[in-house]
PDB file of C-alpha atoms in Angstrom:
ATOM      1  CA  MET A   1      19.480 -39.792 -42.426  1.00 48.00           C
ATOM      2  CA  ARG A   2      21.503 -37.305 -40.482  1.00 46.00           C
ATOM      3  CA  SER A   3      20.000 -36.053 -37.628  1.00 45.00           C
ATOM      4  CA  PRO A   4      19.841 -32.182 -37.690  1.00 47.00           C
ATOM      5  CA  GLY A   5      22.246 -30.759 -35.145  1.00 48.00           C
ATOM      6  CA  VAL A   6      24.835 -27.631 -35.336  1.00 45.00           C
ATOM      7  CA  ASN A   7      27.297 -27.707 -37.931  1.00 50.00           C
ATOM      8  CA  SER A   8      30.652 -26.340 -36.959  1.00 47.00           C
ATOM      9  CA  ASN A   9      31.630 -25.566 -40.152  1.00 53.00           C
ATOM     10  CA  HIS A  10      29.094 -22.734 -40.691  1.00 53.00           C
ATOM     11  CA  TYR A  11      30.282 -20.604 -37.982  1.00 49.00           C
ATOM     12  CA  PRO A  12      33.968 -18.584 -37.892  1.00 52.00           C
ATOM     13  CA  PRO A  13      36.741 -19.969 -35.361  1.00 51.00           C
ATOM     14  CA  TYR A  14      35.676 -17.793 -32.574  1.00 46.00           C
ATOM     15  CA  PHE A  15      31.971 -18.632 -32.753  1.00 47.00           C
ATOM     16  CA  PHE A  16      32.145 -20.588 -29.820  1.00 50.00           C
ATOM     17  CA  HIS A  17      34.958 -19.471 -28.055  1.00 52.00           C
ATOM     18  CA  GLU A  18      32.961 -16.067 -27.676  1.00 54.00           C
ATOM     19  CA  ILE A  19      29.270 -18.279 -26.664  1.00 53.00           C
ATOM     20  CA  VAL A  20      31.741 -19.655 -23.717  1.00 51.00           C
ATOM     21  CA  LEU A  21      33.147 -16.455 -22.809  1.00 50.00           C
ATOM     22  CA  HIS A  22      29.900 -15.035 -22.375  1.00 51.00           C
ATOM     23  CA  LEU A  23      28.635 -18.299 -20.192  1.00 53.00           C
ATOM     24  CA  GLU A  24      31.641 -17.665 -17.870  1.00 55.00           C
ATOM     25  CA  ILE A  25      31.119 -13.998 -17.319  1.00 52.00           C
ATOM     26  CA  ALA A  26      27.533 -14.371 -16.547  1.00 51.00           C
ATOM     27  CA  HIS A  27      28.309 -17.230 -14.144  1.00 53.00           C
ATOM     28  CA  LEU A  28      30.945 -14.786 -12.318  1.00 50.00           C
ATOM     29  CA  LEU A  29      27.893 -11.786 -11.885  1.00 50.00           C
ATOM     30  CA  TRP A  30      25.283 -13.828 -11.160  1.00 53.00           C
ATOM     31  CA  HIS A  31      28.022 -15.773  -8.295  1.00 51.00           C
ATOM     32  CA  ASN A  32      29.152 -12.090  -7.425  1.00 53.00           C
ATOM     33  CA  ASN A  33      25.253 -11.209  -6.631  1.00 54.00           C
ATOM     34  CA  SER A  34      24.498 -14.537  -5.234  1.00 55.00           C
ATOM     35  CA  TYR A  35      27.387 -13.146  -2.676  1.00 53.00           C
ATOM     36  CA  VAL A  36      25.959  -9.784  -2.173  1.00 57.00           C
ATOM     37  CA  GLN A  37      22.742 -10.927  -0.857  1.00 59.00           C
ATOM     38  CA  LYS A  38      24.239 -13.375   1.057  1.00 61.00           C
ATOM     39  CA  TYR A  39      26.077 -11.381   3.004  1.00 58.00           C
ATOM     40  CA  CYS A  40      23.551  -8.921   3.263  1.00 61.00           C
ATOM     41  CA  LYS A  41      21.165 -10.917   4.493  1.00 62.00           C
ATOM     42  CA  GLN A  42      24.041 -11.871   7.386  1.00 63.00           C
ATOM     43  CA  LYS A  43      24.639  -8.436   7.965  1.00 57.00           C
ATOM     44  CA  GLU A  44      20.966  -7.969   8.232  1.00 59.00           C
ATOM     45  CA  ASP A  45      20.293 -10.969  11.139  1.00 61.00           C
ATOM     46  CA  GLN A  46      23.125  -8.859  13.149  1.00 57.00           C
ATOM     47  CA  GLU A  47      21.977  -5.541  13.001  1.00 53.00           C
ATOM     48  CA  GLY A  48      18.212  -5.985  13.283  1.00 50.00           C
ATOM     49  CA  ASP A  49      15.239  -6.499  10.741  1.00 44.00           C
ATOM     50  CA  CYS A  50      14.973  -3.804   8.207  1.00 41.00           C
ATOM     51  CA  MET A  51      11.417  -3.598   8.505  1.00 38.00           C
ATOM     52  CA  SER A  52      11.426  -2.943  11.572  1.00 39.00           C
ATOM     53  CA  VAL A  53      14.578  -0.217  12.019  1.00 42.00           C
ATOM     54  CA  LYS A  54      15.976   0.149  15.473  1.00 44.00           C
ATOM     55  CA  ASP A  55      19.107   2.370  16.229  1.00 45.00           C
ATOM     56  CA  THR A  56      21.050  -0.316  18.637  1.00 42.00           C
ATOM     57  CA  ARG A  57      23.698   2.591  19.505  1.00 43.00           C
ATOM     58  CA  ILE A  58      25.009   2.468  22.975  1.00 36.00           C
ATOM     59  CA  LYS A  59      24.160   6.136  22.279  1.00 45.00           C
ATOM     60  CA  PRO A  60      21.211   6.088  20.163  1.00 44.00           C
ATOM     61  CA  TYR A  61      20.654   8.850  17.856  1.00 45.00           C
ATOM     62  CA  THR A  62      18.095  11.658  19.743  1.00 51.00           C
ATOM     63  CA  GLY A  63      18.788  14.777  17.853  1.00 57.00           C
ATOM     64  CA  GLU A  64      16.529  16.604  15.246  1.00 67.00           C
ATOM     65  CA  LYS A  65      15.781  15.458  12.282  1.00 73.00           C
ATOM     66  CA  ILE A  66      16.537  17.781   9.186  1.00 79.00           C
ATOM     67  CA  LYS A  67      13.982  19.212   6.802  1.00 85.00           C
ATOM     68  CA  ILE A  68      14.343  17.929   3.393  1.00 91.00           C
ATOM     69  CA  HIS A  69      13.626  20.094   0.732  1.00 95.00           C
ATOM     70  CA  PRO A  70      12.297  18.661  -2.998  1.00 97.00           C
ATOM     71  CA  TYR A  71      14.610  18.415  -5.743  1.00 98.00           C
ATOM     72  CA  GLU A  72      13.610  19.668  -8.891  1.00 98.00           C
ATOM     73  CA  HIS A  73      13.854  18.754 -12.795  1.00 98.00           C
ATOM     74  CA  LYS A  74      13.165  20.472 -15.641  1.00 98.00           C
ATOM     75  CA  ALA A  75      12.321  18.383 -18.422  1.00 98.00           C
ATOM     76  CA  GLN A  76      14.653  18.439 -21.250  1.00 97.00           C
ATOM     77  CA  TYR A  77      13.891  18.124 -25.245  1.00 97.00           C
ATOM     78  CA  TYR A  78      16.325  15.097 -25.382  1.00 97.00           C
ATOM     79  CA  GLU A  79      14.626  12.878 -22.782  1.00 98.00           C
ATOM     80  CA  THR A  80      11.357  12.803 -24.761  1.00 97.00           C
ATOM     81  CA  ASP A  81      10.792  10.217 -27.262  1.00 96.00           C
ATOM     82  CA  GLN A  82       9.117   9.564 -30.715  1.00 92.00           C
ATOM     83  CA  MET A  83       5.779  10.327 -29.136  1.00 93.00           C
ATOM     84  CA  GLY A  84       6.787  13.798 -27.918  1.00 92.00           C
ATOM     85  CA  ILE A  85       6.437  12.320 -24.056  1.00 96.00           C
ATOM     86  CA  ILE A  86       9.648  12.085 -21.638  1.00 98.00           C
ATOM     87  CA  HIS A  87      10.965   8.918 -22.118  1.00 97.00           C
ATOM     88  CA  HIS A  88      10.594   6.232 -19.634  1.00 96.00           C
ATOM     89  CA  SER A  89      13.906   5.825 -18.604  1.00 97.00           C
ATOM     90  CA  ASN A  90      14.706   9.010 -17.333  1.00 98.00           C
ATOM     91  CA  TYR A  91      12.556   8.784 -14.442  1.00 98.00           C
ATOM     92  CA  ILE A  92      15.125   6.571 -13.381  1.00 98.00           C
ATOM     93  CA  ARG A  93      17.623   8.888 -13.851  1.00 98.00           C
ATOM     94  CA  TRP A  94      15.952  11.542 -11.726  1.00 98.00           C
ATOM     95  CA  MET A  95      15.335   9.185  -8.688  1.00 98.00           C
ATOM     96  CA  GLU A  96      18.956   8.961  -8.636  1.00 98.00           C
ATOM     97  CA  GLU A  97      19.685  12.854  -9.149  1.00 98.00           C
ATOM     98  CA  ALA A  98      16.833  13.277  -6.094  1.00 98.00           C
ATOM     99  CA  ARG A  99      18.769  10.496  -4.482  1.00 97.00           C
ATOM    100  CA  MET A 100      22.070  12.946  -5.147  1.00 97.00           C
ATOM    101  CA  ASP A 101      20.242  15.795  -3.554  1.00 97.00           C
ATOM    102  CA  LEU A 102      18.940  13.924  -0.399  1.00 95.00           C
ATOM    103  CA  MET A 103      22.803  12.918   0.291  1.00 94.00           C
ATOM    104  CA  ASP A 104      23.497  16.622  -0.294  1.00 95.00           C
ATOM    105  CA  GLN A 105      21.300  18.103   2.030  1.00 93.00           C
ATOM    106  CA  MET A 106      21.918  15.517   5.027  1.00 91.00           C
ATOM    107  CA  GLY A 107      25.368  17.221   4.852  1.00 91.00           C
ATOM    108  CA  PHE A 108      27.226  13.785   3.479  1.00 92.00           C
ATOM    109  CA  SER A 109      27.456  13.971  -0.695  1.00 93.00           C
ATOM    110  CA  TYR A 110      28.005  10.976  -2.885  1.00 93.00           C
ATOM    111  CA  LYS A 111      31.499  11.960  -3.739  1.00 94.00           C
ATOM    112  CA  ALA A 112      32.400  12.308  -0.160  1.00 94.00           C
ATOM    113  CA  MET A 113      31.189   8.758   0.340  1.00 94.00           C
ATOM    114  CA  GLU A 114      32.815   7.495  -2.522  1.00 94.00           C
ATOM    115  CA  GLU A 115      36.342   9.432  -1.221  1.00 95.00           C
ATOM    116  CA  MET A 116      35.986   7.531   1.937  1.00 95.00           C
ATOM    117  CA  GLU A 117      35.641   4.325  -0.216  1.00 95.00           C
ATOM    118  CA  ILE A 118      31.859   3.126   0.269  1.00 96.00           C
ATOM    119  CA  ILE A 119      30.058   2.988  -2.499  1.00 96.00           C
ATOM    120  CA  SER A 120      26.046   2.526  -2.705  1.00 96.00           C
ATOM    121  CA  PRO A 121      24.373   0.244  -5.632  1.00 96.00           C
ATOM    122  CA  VAL A 122      20.976  -0.313  -6.446  1.00 97.00           C
ATOM    123  CA  LEU A 123      19.590  -3.320  -5.161  1.00 97.00           C
ATOM    124  CA  SER A 124      15.870  -2.650  -6.702  1.00 97.00           C
ATOM    125  CA  VAL A 125      13.882  -0.297  -8.091  1.00 97.00           C
ATOM    126  CA  LYS A 126      10.131   0.050  -8.662  1.00 97.00           C
ATOM    127  CA  CYS A 127       8.630   3.160 -10.925  1.00 97.00           C
ATOM    128  CA  GLU A 128       5.097   3.239 -11.760  1.00 97.00           C
ATOM    129  CA  TYR A 129       3.910   5.488 -14.422  1.00 97.00           C
ATOM    130  CA  LYS A 130       0.788   8.097 -13.326  1.00 97.00           C
ATOM    131  CA  SER A 131       0.448  10.998 -16.096  1.00 98.00           C
ATOM    132  CA  MET A 132       2.589  12.113 -18.830  1.00 97.00           C
ATOM    133  CA  VAL A 133       6.010  14.706 -18.617  1.00 98.00           C
ATOM    134  CA  HIS A 134       6.721  17.010 -21.411  1.00 97.00           C
ATOM    135  CA  PHE A 135       9.738  19.230 -22.946  1.00 97.00           C
ATOM    136  CA  ARG A 136       9.967  21.871 -20.815  1.00 96.00           C
ATOM    137  CA  ASP A 137       7.459  20.828 -17.613  1.00 98.00           C
ATOM    138  CA  THR A 138       8.901  20.947 -14.280  1.00 98.00           C
ATOM    139  CA  VAL A 139       8.780  18.172 -11.511  1.00 98.00           C
ATOM    140  CA  VAL A 140       9.655  18.170  -8.179  1.00 98.00           C
ATOM    141  CA  ILE A 141      10.201  15.470  -6.931  1.00 98.00           C
ATOM    142  CA  GLU A 142       9.707  14.318  -2.889  1.00 97.00           C
ATOM    143  CA  ALA A 143      12.458  11.970  -2.217  1.00 96.00           C
ATOM    144  CA  ARG A 144      12.277  10.260   1.723  1.00 95.00           C
ATOM    145  CA  MET A 145      13.919   7.225   3.126  1.00 94.00           C
ATOM    146  CA  VAL A 146      11.461   5.093   5.170  1.00 93.00           C
ATOM    147  CA  ASP A 147      13.751   1.779   5.754  1.00 93.00           C
ATOM    148  CA  TYR A 148      17.453   2.087   7.016  1.00 93.00           C
ATOM    149  CA  ASN A 149      19.646  -0.389   9.182  1.00 93.00           C
ATOM    150  CA  SER A 150      23.137   0.522   8.647  1.00 94.00           C
ATOM    151  CA  VAL A 151      23.353  -2.288   6.069  1.00 96.00           C
ATOM    152  CA  LYS A 152      20.644  -1.161   3.826  1.00 96.00           C
ATOM    153  CA  MET A 153      18.280   1.771   2.826  1.00 96.00           C
ATOM    154  CA  LYS A 154      14.945   2.179   1.181  1.00 96.00           C
ATOM    155  CA  ILE A 155      14.287   5.041  -0.365  1.00 96.00           C
ATOM    156  CA  VAL A 156      10.785   6.217  -1.648  1.00 97.00           C
ATOM    157  CA  TYR A 157       9.808   9.542  -4.255  1.00 98.00           C
ATOM    158  CA  ARG A 158       6.906  11.265  -5.494  1.00 97.00           C
ATOM    159  CA  MET A 159       7.035  13.435  -8.656  1.00 98.00           C
ATOM    160  CA  THR A 160       4.284  15.888  -9.006  1.00 98.00           C
ATOM    161  CA  ASP A 161       4.202  18.579 -12.007  1.00 98.00           C
ATOM    162  CA  LYS A 162       5.402  22.214 -10.459  1.00 98.00           C
ATOM    163  CA  GLU A 163       2.190  23.991 -11.907  1.00 97.00           C
ATOM    164  CA  THR A 164      -0.937  21.909 -11.632  1.00 98.00           C
ATOM    165  CA  GLY A 165       0.503  19.765  -9.168  1.00 98.00           C
ATOM    166  CA  GLU A 166      -0.543  16.365 -10.642  1.00 98.00           C
ATOM    167  CA  LEU A 167       1.089  13.317 -10.081  1.00 98.00           C
ATOM    168  CA  ARG A 168       3.381  11.814 -12.307  1.00 98.00           C
ATOM    169  CA  ALA A 169       4.878   9.016 -10.843  1.00 98.00           C
ATOM    170  CA  VAL A 170       6.136   7.249  -7.352  1.00 98.00           C
ATOM    171  CA  ALA A 171       8.496   5.182  -7.216  1.00 98.00           C
ATOM    172  CA  GLN A 172      11.101   3.313  -4.639  1.00 97.00           C
ATOM    173  CA  SER A 173      15.006   2.023  -4.640  1.00 98.00           C
ATOM    174  CA  GLU A 174      16.876  -0.097  -2.197  1.00 97.00           C
ATOM    175  CA  HIS A 175      20.518   0.099  -1.750  1.00 98.00           C
ATOM    176  CA  CYS A 176      22.909  -1.767   0.238  1.00 97.00           C
ATOM    177  CA  PHE A 177      26.487   0.083   1.221  1.00 97.00           C
ATOM    178  CA  LEU A 178      29.408  -1.650   0.392  1.00 97.00           C
ATOM    179  CA  SER A 179      33.383  -0.993   0.371  1.00 95.00           C
ATOM    180  CA  ASN A 180      35.013  -0.502  -2.798  1.00 92.00           C
ATOM    181  CA  SER A 181      36.774  -4.318  -3.011  1.00 93.00           C
ATOM    182  CA  GLY A 182      32.633  -5.188  -2.975  1.00 93.00           C
ATOM    183  CA  LYS A 183      32.249  -6.145   0.149  1.00 95.00           C
ATOM    184  CA  PRO A 184      29.128  -5.671   2.449  1.00 95.00           C
ATOM    185  CA  ILE A 185      29.310  -3.122   5.474  1.00 96.00           C
ATOM    186  CA  SER A 186      27.289  -2.037   8.026  1.00 96.00           C
ATOM    187  CA  LEU A 187      27.807   1.630   8.779  1.00 95.00           C
ATOM    188  CA  LYS A 188      26.940   1.647  12.032  1.00 94.00           C
ATOM    189  CA  ARG A 189      29.825  -0.953  13.147  1.00 94.00           C
ATOM    190  CA  SER A 190      33.019   0.486  10.187  1.00 94.00           C
ATOM    191  CA  TYR A 191      31.532   4.170  10.444  1.00 94.00           C
ATOM    192  CA  PRO A 192      29.471   5.245  13.207  1.00 93.00           C
ATOM    193  CA  GLU A 193      29.959   9.053  12.311  1.00 91.00           C
ATOM    194  CA  ILE A 194      28.371   8.359   8.978  1.00 92.00           C
ATOM    195  CA  ASP A 195      25.565   6.106  10.317  1.00 93.00           C
ATOM    196  CA  THR A 196      24.624   9.179  12.638  1.00 90.00           C
ATOM    197  CA  LYS A 197      23.632  11.764   9.555  1.00 89.00           C
ATOM    198  CA  PHE A 198      22.057   8.997   7.946  1.00 91.00           C
ATOM    199  CA  PHE A 199      19.790   8.825  10.756  1.00 87.00           C
ATOM    200  CA  THR A 200      18.624  12.070  10.350  1.00 85.00           C
ATOM    201  CA  LEU A 201      17.417  11.454   7.135  1.00 85.00           C
ATOM    202  CA  TYR A 202      15.042   8.234   8.362  1.00 80.00           C
ATOM    203  CA  ASP A 203      11.612   8.530   8.610  1.00 75.00           C
ATOM    204  CA  GLU A 204      10.688   6.359  11.236  1.00 65.00           C
ATOM    205  CA  ASP A 205       6.648   7.499  10.005  1.00 63.00           C
ATOM    206  CA  GLY A 206       7.352   7.330   6.693  1.00 57.00           C
ATOM    207  CA  GLU A 207       5.045   4.268   4.503  1.00 60.00           C
ATOM    208  CA  GLU A 208       6.256   2.857   1.489  1.00 60.00           C
ATOM    209  CA  ILE A 209       4.229   3.874  -1.604  1.00 59.00           C
ATOM    210  CA  THR A 210       1.142   2.309  -1.892  1.00 57.00           C
ATOM    211  CA  GLU A 211       0.222   2.704  -5.150  1.00 59.00           C
ATOM    212  CA  PHE A 212       1.665   0.116  -6.922  1.00 56.00           C
TER     213      PHE A 212
END
Protein backbone atom coordinates (compact mmCIF):
# COMPACT_ATOMS: atom_id res chain seq x y z
CA MET A 1 0.00 0.00 0.00
CA ARG A 2 1.39 3.39 -1.00
CA SER A 3 2.00 5.74 1.90
CA PRO A 4 0.20 9.09 1.77
CA GLY A 5 2.20 12.08 0.62
CA VAL A 6 2.29 15.03 -1.72
CA ASN A 7 1.76 14.14 -5.36
CA SER A 8 3.60 16.80 -7.33
CA ASN A 9 1.56 15.92 -10.43
CA HIS A 10 -1.47 17.56 -8.84
CA TYR A 11 0.21 20.99 -8.65
CA PRO A 12 1.29 23.40 -11.41
CA PRO A 13 5.06 23.63 -12.13
CA TYR A 14 5.41 27.01 -10.42
CA PHE A 15 3.70 25.91 -7.17
CA PHE A 16 6.80 24.68 -5.31
CA HIS A 17 8.87 27.56 -6.66
CA GLU A 18 6.45 30.02 -5.05
CA ILE A 19 6.60 28.15 -1.74
CA VAL A 20 10.40 28.37 -1.71
CA LEU A 21 10.25 32.07 -2.63
CA HIS A 22 7.82 32.81 0.22
CA LEU A 23 10.01 30.94 2.68
CA GLU A 24 13.06 32.91 1.54
CA ILE A 25 11.18 36.21 1.95
CA ALA A 26 9.99 35.20 5.44
CA HIS A 27 13.56 34.33 6.40
CA LEU A 28 14.86 37.69 5.19
CA LEU A 29 12.15 39.57 7.09
CA TRP A 30 12.87 37.61 10.26
CA HIS A 31 16.60 38.16 9.92
CA ASN A 32 16.19 41.91 9.32
CA ASN A 33 13.85 42.33 12.29
CA SER A 34 16.22 40.36 14.53
CA TYR A 35 19.09 42.58 13.40
CA VAL A 36 17.17 45.78 14.13
CA GLN A 37 16.07 44.57 17.58
CA LYS A 38 19.62 43.45 18.46
CA TYR A 39 21.17 46.68 17.20
CA CYS A 40 18.61 48.80 19.06
CA LYS A 41 19.37 46.89 22.25
CA GLN A 42 23.08 47.61 21.81
CA LYS A 43 22.29 51.28 21.26
CA GLU A 44 20.11 51.33 24.37
CA ASP A 45 22.92 49.84 26.44
CA GLN A 46 25.19 52.61 25.22
CA GLU A 47 22.69 55.44 25.66
CA GLY A 48 21.02 54.30 28.88
CA ASP A 49 17.99 52.37 30.01
CA CYS A 50 14.82 53.50 28.23
CA MET A 51 12.79 53.10 31.39
CA SER A 52 15.02 55.48 33.34
CA VAL A 53 15.53 58.23 30.80
CA LYS A 54 18.35 60.63 31.54
CA ASP A 55 19.69 63.50 29.45
CA THR A 56 23.41 62.73 29.33
CA ARG A 57 24.54 65.38 26.85
CA ILE A 58 27.35 67.78 27.78
CA LYS A 59 24.73 70.52 28.02
CA PRO A 60 21.54 68.87 29.28
CA TYR A 61 18.27 70.32 28.05
CA THR A 62 17.01 72.83 30.61
CA GLY A 63 14.53 74.74 28.48
CA GLU A 64 10.78 74.83 28.91
CA LYS A 65 8.59 72.00 27.75
CA ILE A 66 6.20 72.95 24.98
CA LYS A 67 2.46 72.90 25.64
CA ILE A 68 0.80 70.26 23.45
CA HIS A 69 -2.76 70.69 22.27
CA PRO A 70 -4.91 67.57 21.80
CA TYR A 71 -5.59 66.33 18.30
CA GLU A 72 -9.20 66.04 17.09
CA HIS A 73 -10.61 63.60 14.55
CA LYS A 74 -14.17 63.57 13.20
CA ALA A 75 -15.28 60.00 12.51
CA GLN A 76 -16.04 59.42 8.84
CA TYR A 77 -18.67 57.18 7.25
CA TYR A 78 -16.08 55.05 5.44
CA GLU A 79 -14.53 54.22 8.81
CA THR A 80 -17.66 52.43 10.03
CA ASP A 81 -18.20 48.68 9.84
CA GLN A 82 -21.29 46.51 9.29
CA MET A 83 -22.40 47.13 12.87
CA GLY A 84 -22.53 50.88 12.30
CA ILE A 85 -19.60 51.69 14.59
CA ILE A 86 -16.02 52.72 13.81
CA HIS A 87 -13.93 49.70 12.84
CA HIS A 88 -11.18 48.97 15.37
CA SER A 89 -8.37 49.27 12.79
CA ASN A 90 -9.05 52.99 12.37
CA TYR A 91 -7.93 53.75 15.92
CA ILE A 92 -4.39 52.77 14.91
CA ARG A 93 -4.59 55.25 12.02
CA TRP A 94 -5.83 57.95 14.41
CA MET A 95 -2.83 57.28 16.63
CA GLU A 96 -0.57 57.97 13.65
CA GLU A 97 -2.46 61.18 12.86
CA ALA A 98 -2.05 62.33 16.48
CA ARG A 99 1.63 61.37 16.42
CA MET A 100 2.21 63.40 13.24
CA ASP A 101 0.40 66.35 14.83
CA LEU A 102 2.54 65.98 17.96
CA MET A 103 5.69 66.33 15.86
CA ASP A 104 4.24 69.29 13.97
CA GLN A 105 3.64 71.07 17.28
CA MET A 106 7.21 70.22 18.29
CA GLY A 107 8.42 72.12 15.22
CA PHE A 108 9.91 69.10 13.49
CA SER A 109 7.43 67.44 11.17
CA TYR A 110 7.64 63.84 10.01
CA LYS A 111 8.19 65.17 6.48
CA ALA A 112 11.18 67.21 7.68
CA MET A 113 12.53 64.13 9.46
CA GLU A 114 12.29 62.06 6.28
CA GLU A 115 14.01 64.83 4.31
CA MET A 116 16.93 64.38 6.73
CA GLU A 117 16.82 60.65 5.85
CA ILE A 118 15.55 59.62 9.28
CA ILE A 119 12.63 57.21 9.63
CA SER A 120 10.79 56.07 12.75
CA PRO A 121 9.06 52.69 12.31
CA VAL A 122 6.61 51.19 14.78
CA LEU A 123 8.09 48.51 17.08
CA SER A 124 4.91 47.73 18.96
CA VAL A 125 1.37 49.03 19.34
CA LYS A 126 -1.37 48.38 21.89
CA CYS A 127 -4.94 49.61 21.98
CA GLU A 128 -7.80 48.87 24.35
CA TYR A 129 -11.29 49.91 23.33
CA LYS A 130 -13.48 51.30 26.10
CA SER A 131 -16.63 52.50 24.30
CA MET A 132 -17.95 52.78 20.75
CA VAL A 133 -17.39 55.64 18.32
CA HIS A 134 -20.07 56.38 15.72
CA PHE A 135 -20.18 58.25 12.43
CA ARG A 136 -19.70 62.04 12.86
CA ASP A 137 -18.51 61.74 16.48
CA THR A 138 -15.49 63.92 17.23
CA VAL A 139 -12.73 62.14 19.11
CA VAL A 140 -10.16 64.10 21.13
CA ILE A 141 -6.76 62.36 21.21
CA GLU A 142 -4.20 63.34 23.84
CA ALA A 143 -0.75 62.06 22.83
CA ARG A 144 2.19 62.16 25.27
CA MET A 145 5.75 60.94 25.00
CA VAL A 146 6.47 59.06 28.23
CA ASP A 147 9.79 57.41 27.33
CA TYR A 148 12.66 58.70 25.21
CA ASN A 149 16.38 57.87 25.11
CA SER A 150 17.50 59.11 21.66
CA VAL A 151 17.25 55.57 20.25
CA LYS A 152 13.63 54.70 21.02
CA MET A 153 10.50 56.50 22.18
CA LYS A 154 7.15 55.50 23.62
CA ILE A 155 3.95 57.48 23.13
CA VAL A 156 0.66 56.98 24.98
CA TYR A 157 -2.75 58.04 23.69
CA ARG A 158 -6.01 58.78 25.46
CA MET A 159 -9.10 59.08 23.25
CA THR A 160 -12.28 60.70 24.52
CA ASP A 161 -15.56 61.96 23.05
CA LYS A 162 -15.44 65.71 22.53
CA GLU A 163 -19.04 66.33 23.65
CA THR A 164 -19.41 63.95 26.57
CA GLY A 165 -15.80 63.39 27.64
CA GLU A 166 -16.46 59.64 27.72
CA LEU A 167 -13.34 57.53 27.39
CA ARG A 168 -13.24 55.77 24.00
CA ALA A 169 -9.82 54.08 24.01
CA VAL A 170 -6.35 54.03 25.53
CA ALA A 171 -3.28 53.07 23.54
CA GLN A 172 0.47 53.21 23.27
CA SER A 173 3.11 52.76 20.58
CA GLU A 174 6.88 52.27 20.59
CA HIS A 175 9.22 53.50 17.87
CA CYS A 176 12.90 53.51 17.04
CA PHE A 177 14.95 55.74 14.75
CA LEU A 178 16.60 54.40 11.60
CA SER A 179 18.59 55.77 8.70
CA ASN A 180 17.18 55.37 5.20
CA SER A 181 19.35 52.28 4.85
CA GLY A 182 17.55 50.69 7.81
CA LYS A 183 20.39 51.06 10.33
CA PRO A 184 19.37 52.10 13.87
CA ILE A 185 20.74 55.49 14.92
CA SER A 186 21.02 57.61 18.05
CA LEU A 187 19.63 61.11 17.60
CA LYS A 188 21.80 62.36 20.44
CA ARG A 189 24.96 61.37 18.59
CA SER A 190 23.94 61.88 14.97
CA TYR A 191 21.43 64.76 15.19
CA PRO A 192 21.83 66.56 18.55
CA GLU A 193 19.69 69.51 17.42
CA ILE A 194 16.80 67.11 16.69
CA ASP A 195 17.42 65.29 19.95
CA THR A 196 16.89 68.60 21.77
CA LYS A 197 13.53 69.06 20.04
CA PHE A 198 12.38 65.62 21.19
CA PHE A 199 13.31 66.52 24.77
CA THR A 200 10.81 69.39 24.60
CA LEU A 201 8.13 66.72 24.18
CA TYR A 202 9.36 64.20 26.72
CA ASP A 203 7.04 64.09 29.72
CA GLU A 204 9.30 62.97 32.54
CA ASP A 205 6.35 62.87 34.92
CA GLY A 206 4.21 60.98 32.46
CA GLU A 207 2.98 57.50 33.21
CA GLU A 208 2.33 54.55 30.97
CA ILE A 209 -1.24 53.51 30.31
CA THR A 210 -2.42 51.34 33.20
CA GLU A 211 -5.81 50.38 31.76
CA PHE A 212 -4.40 47.50 29.70
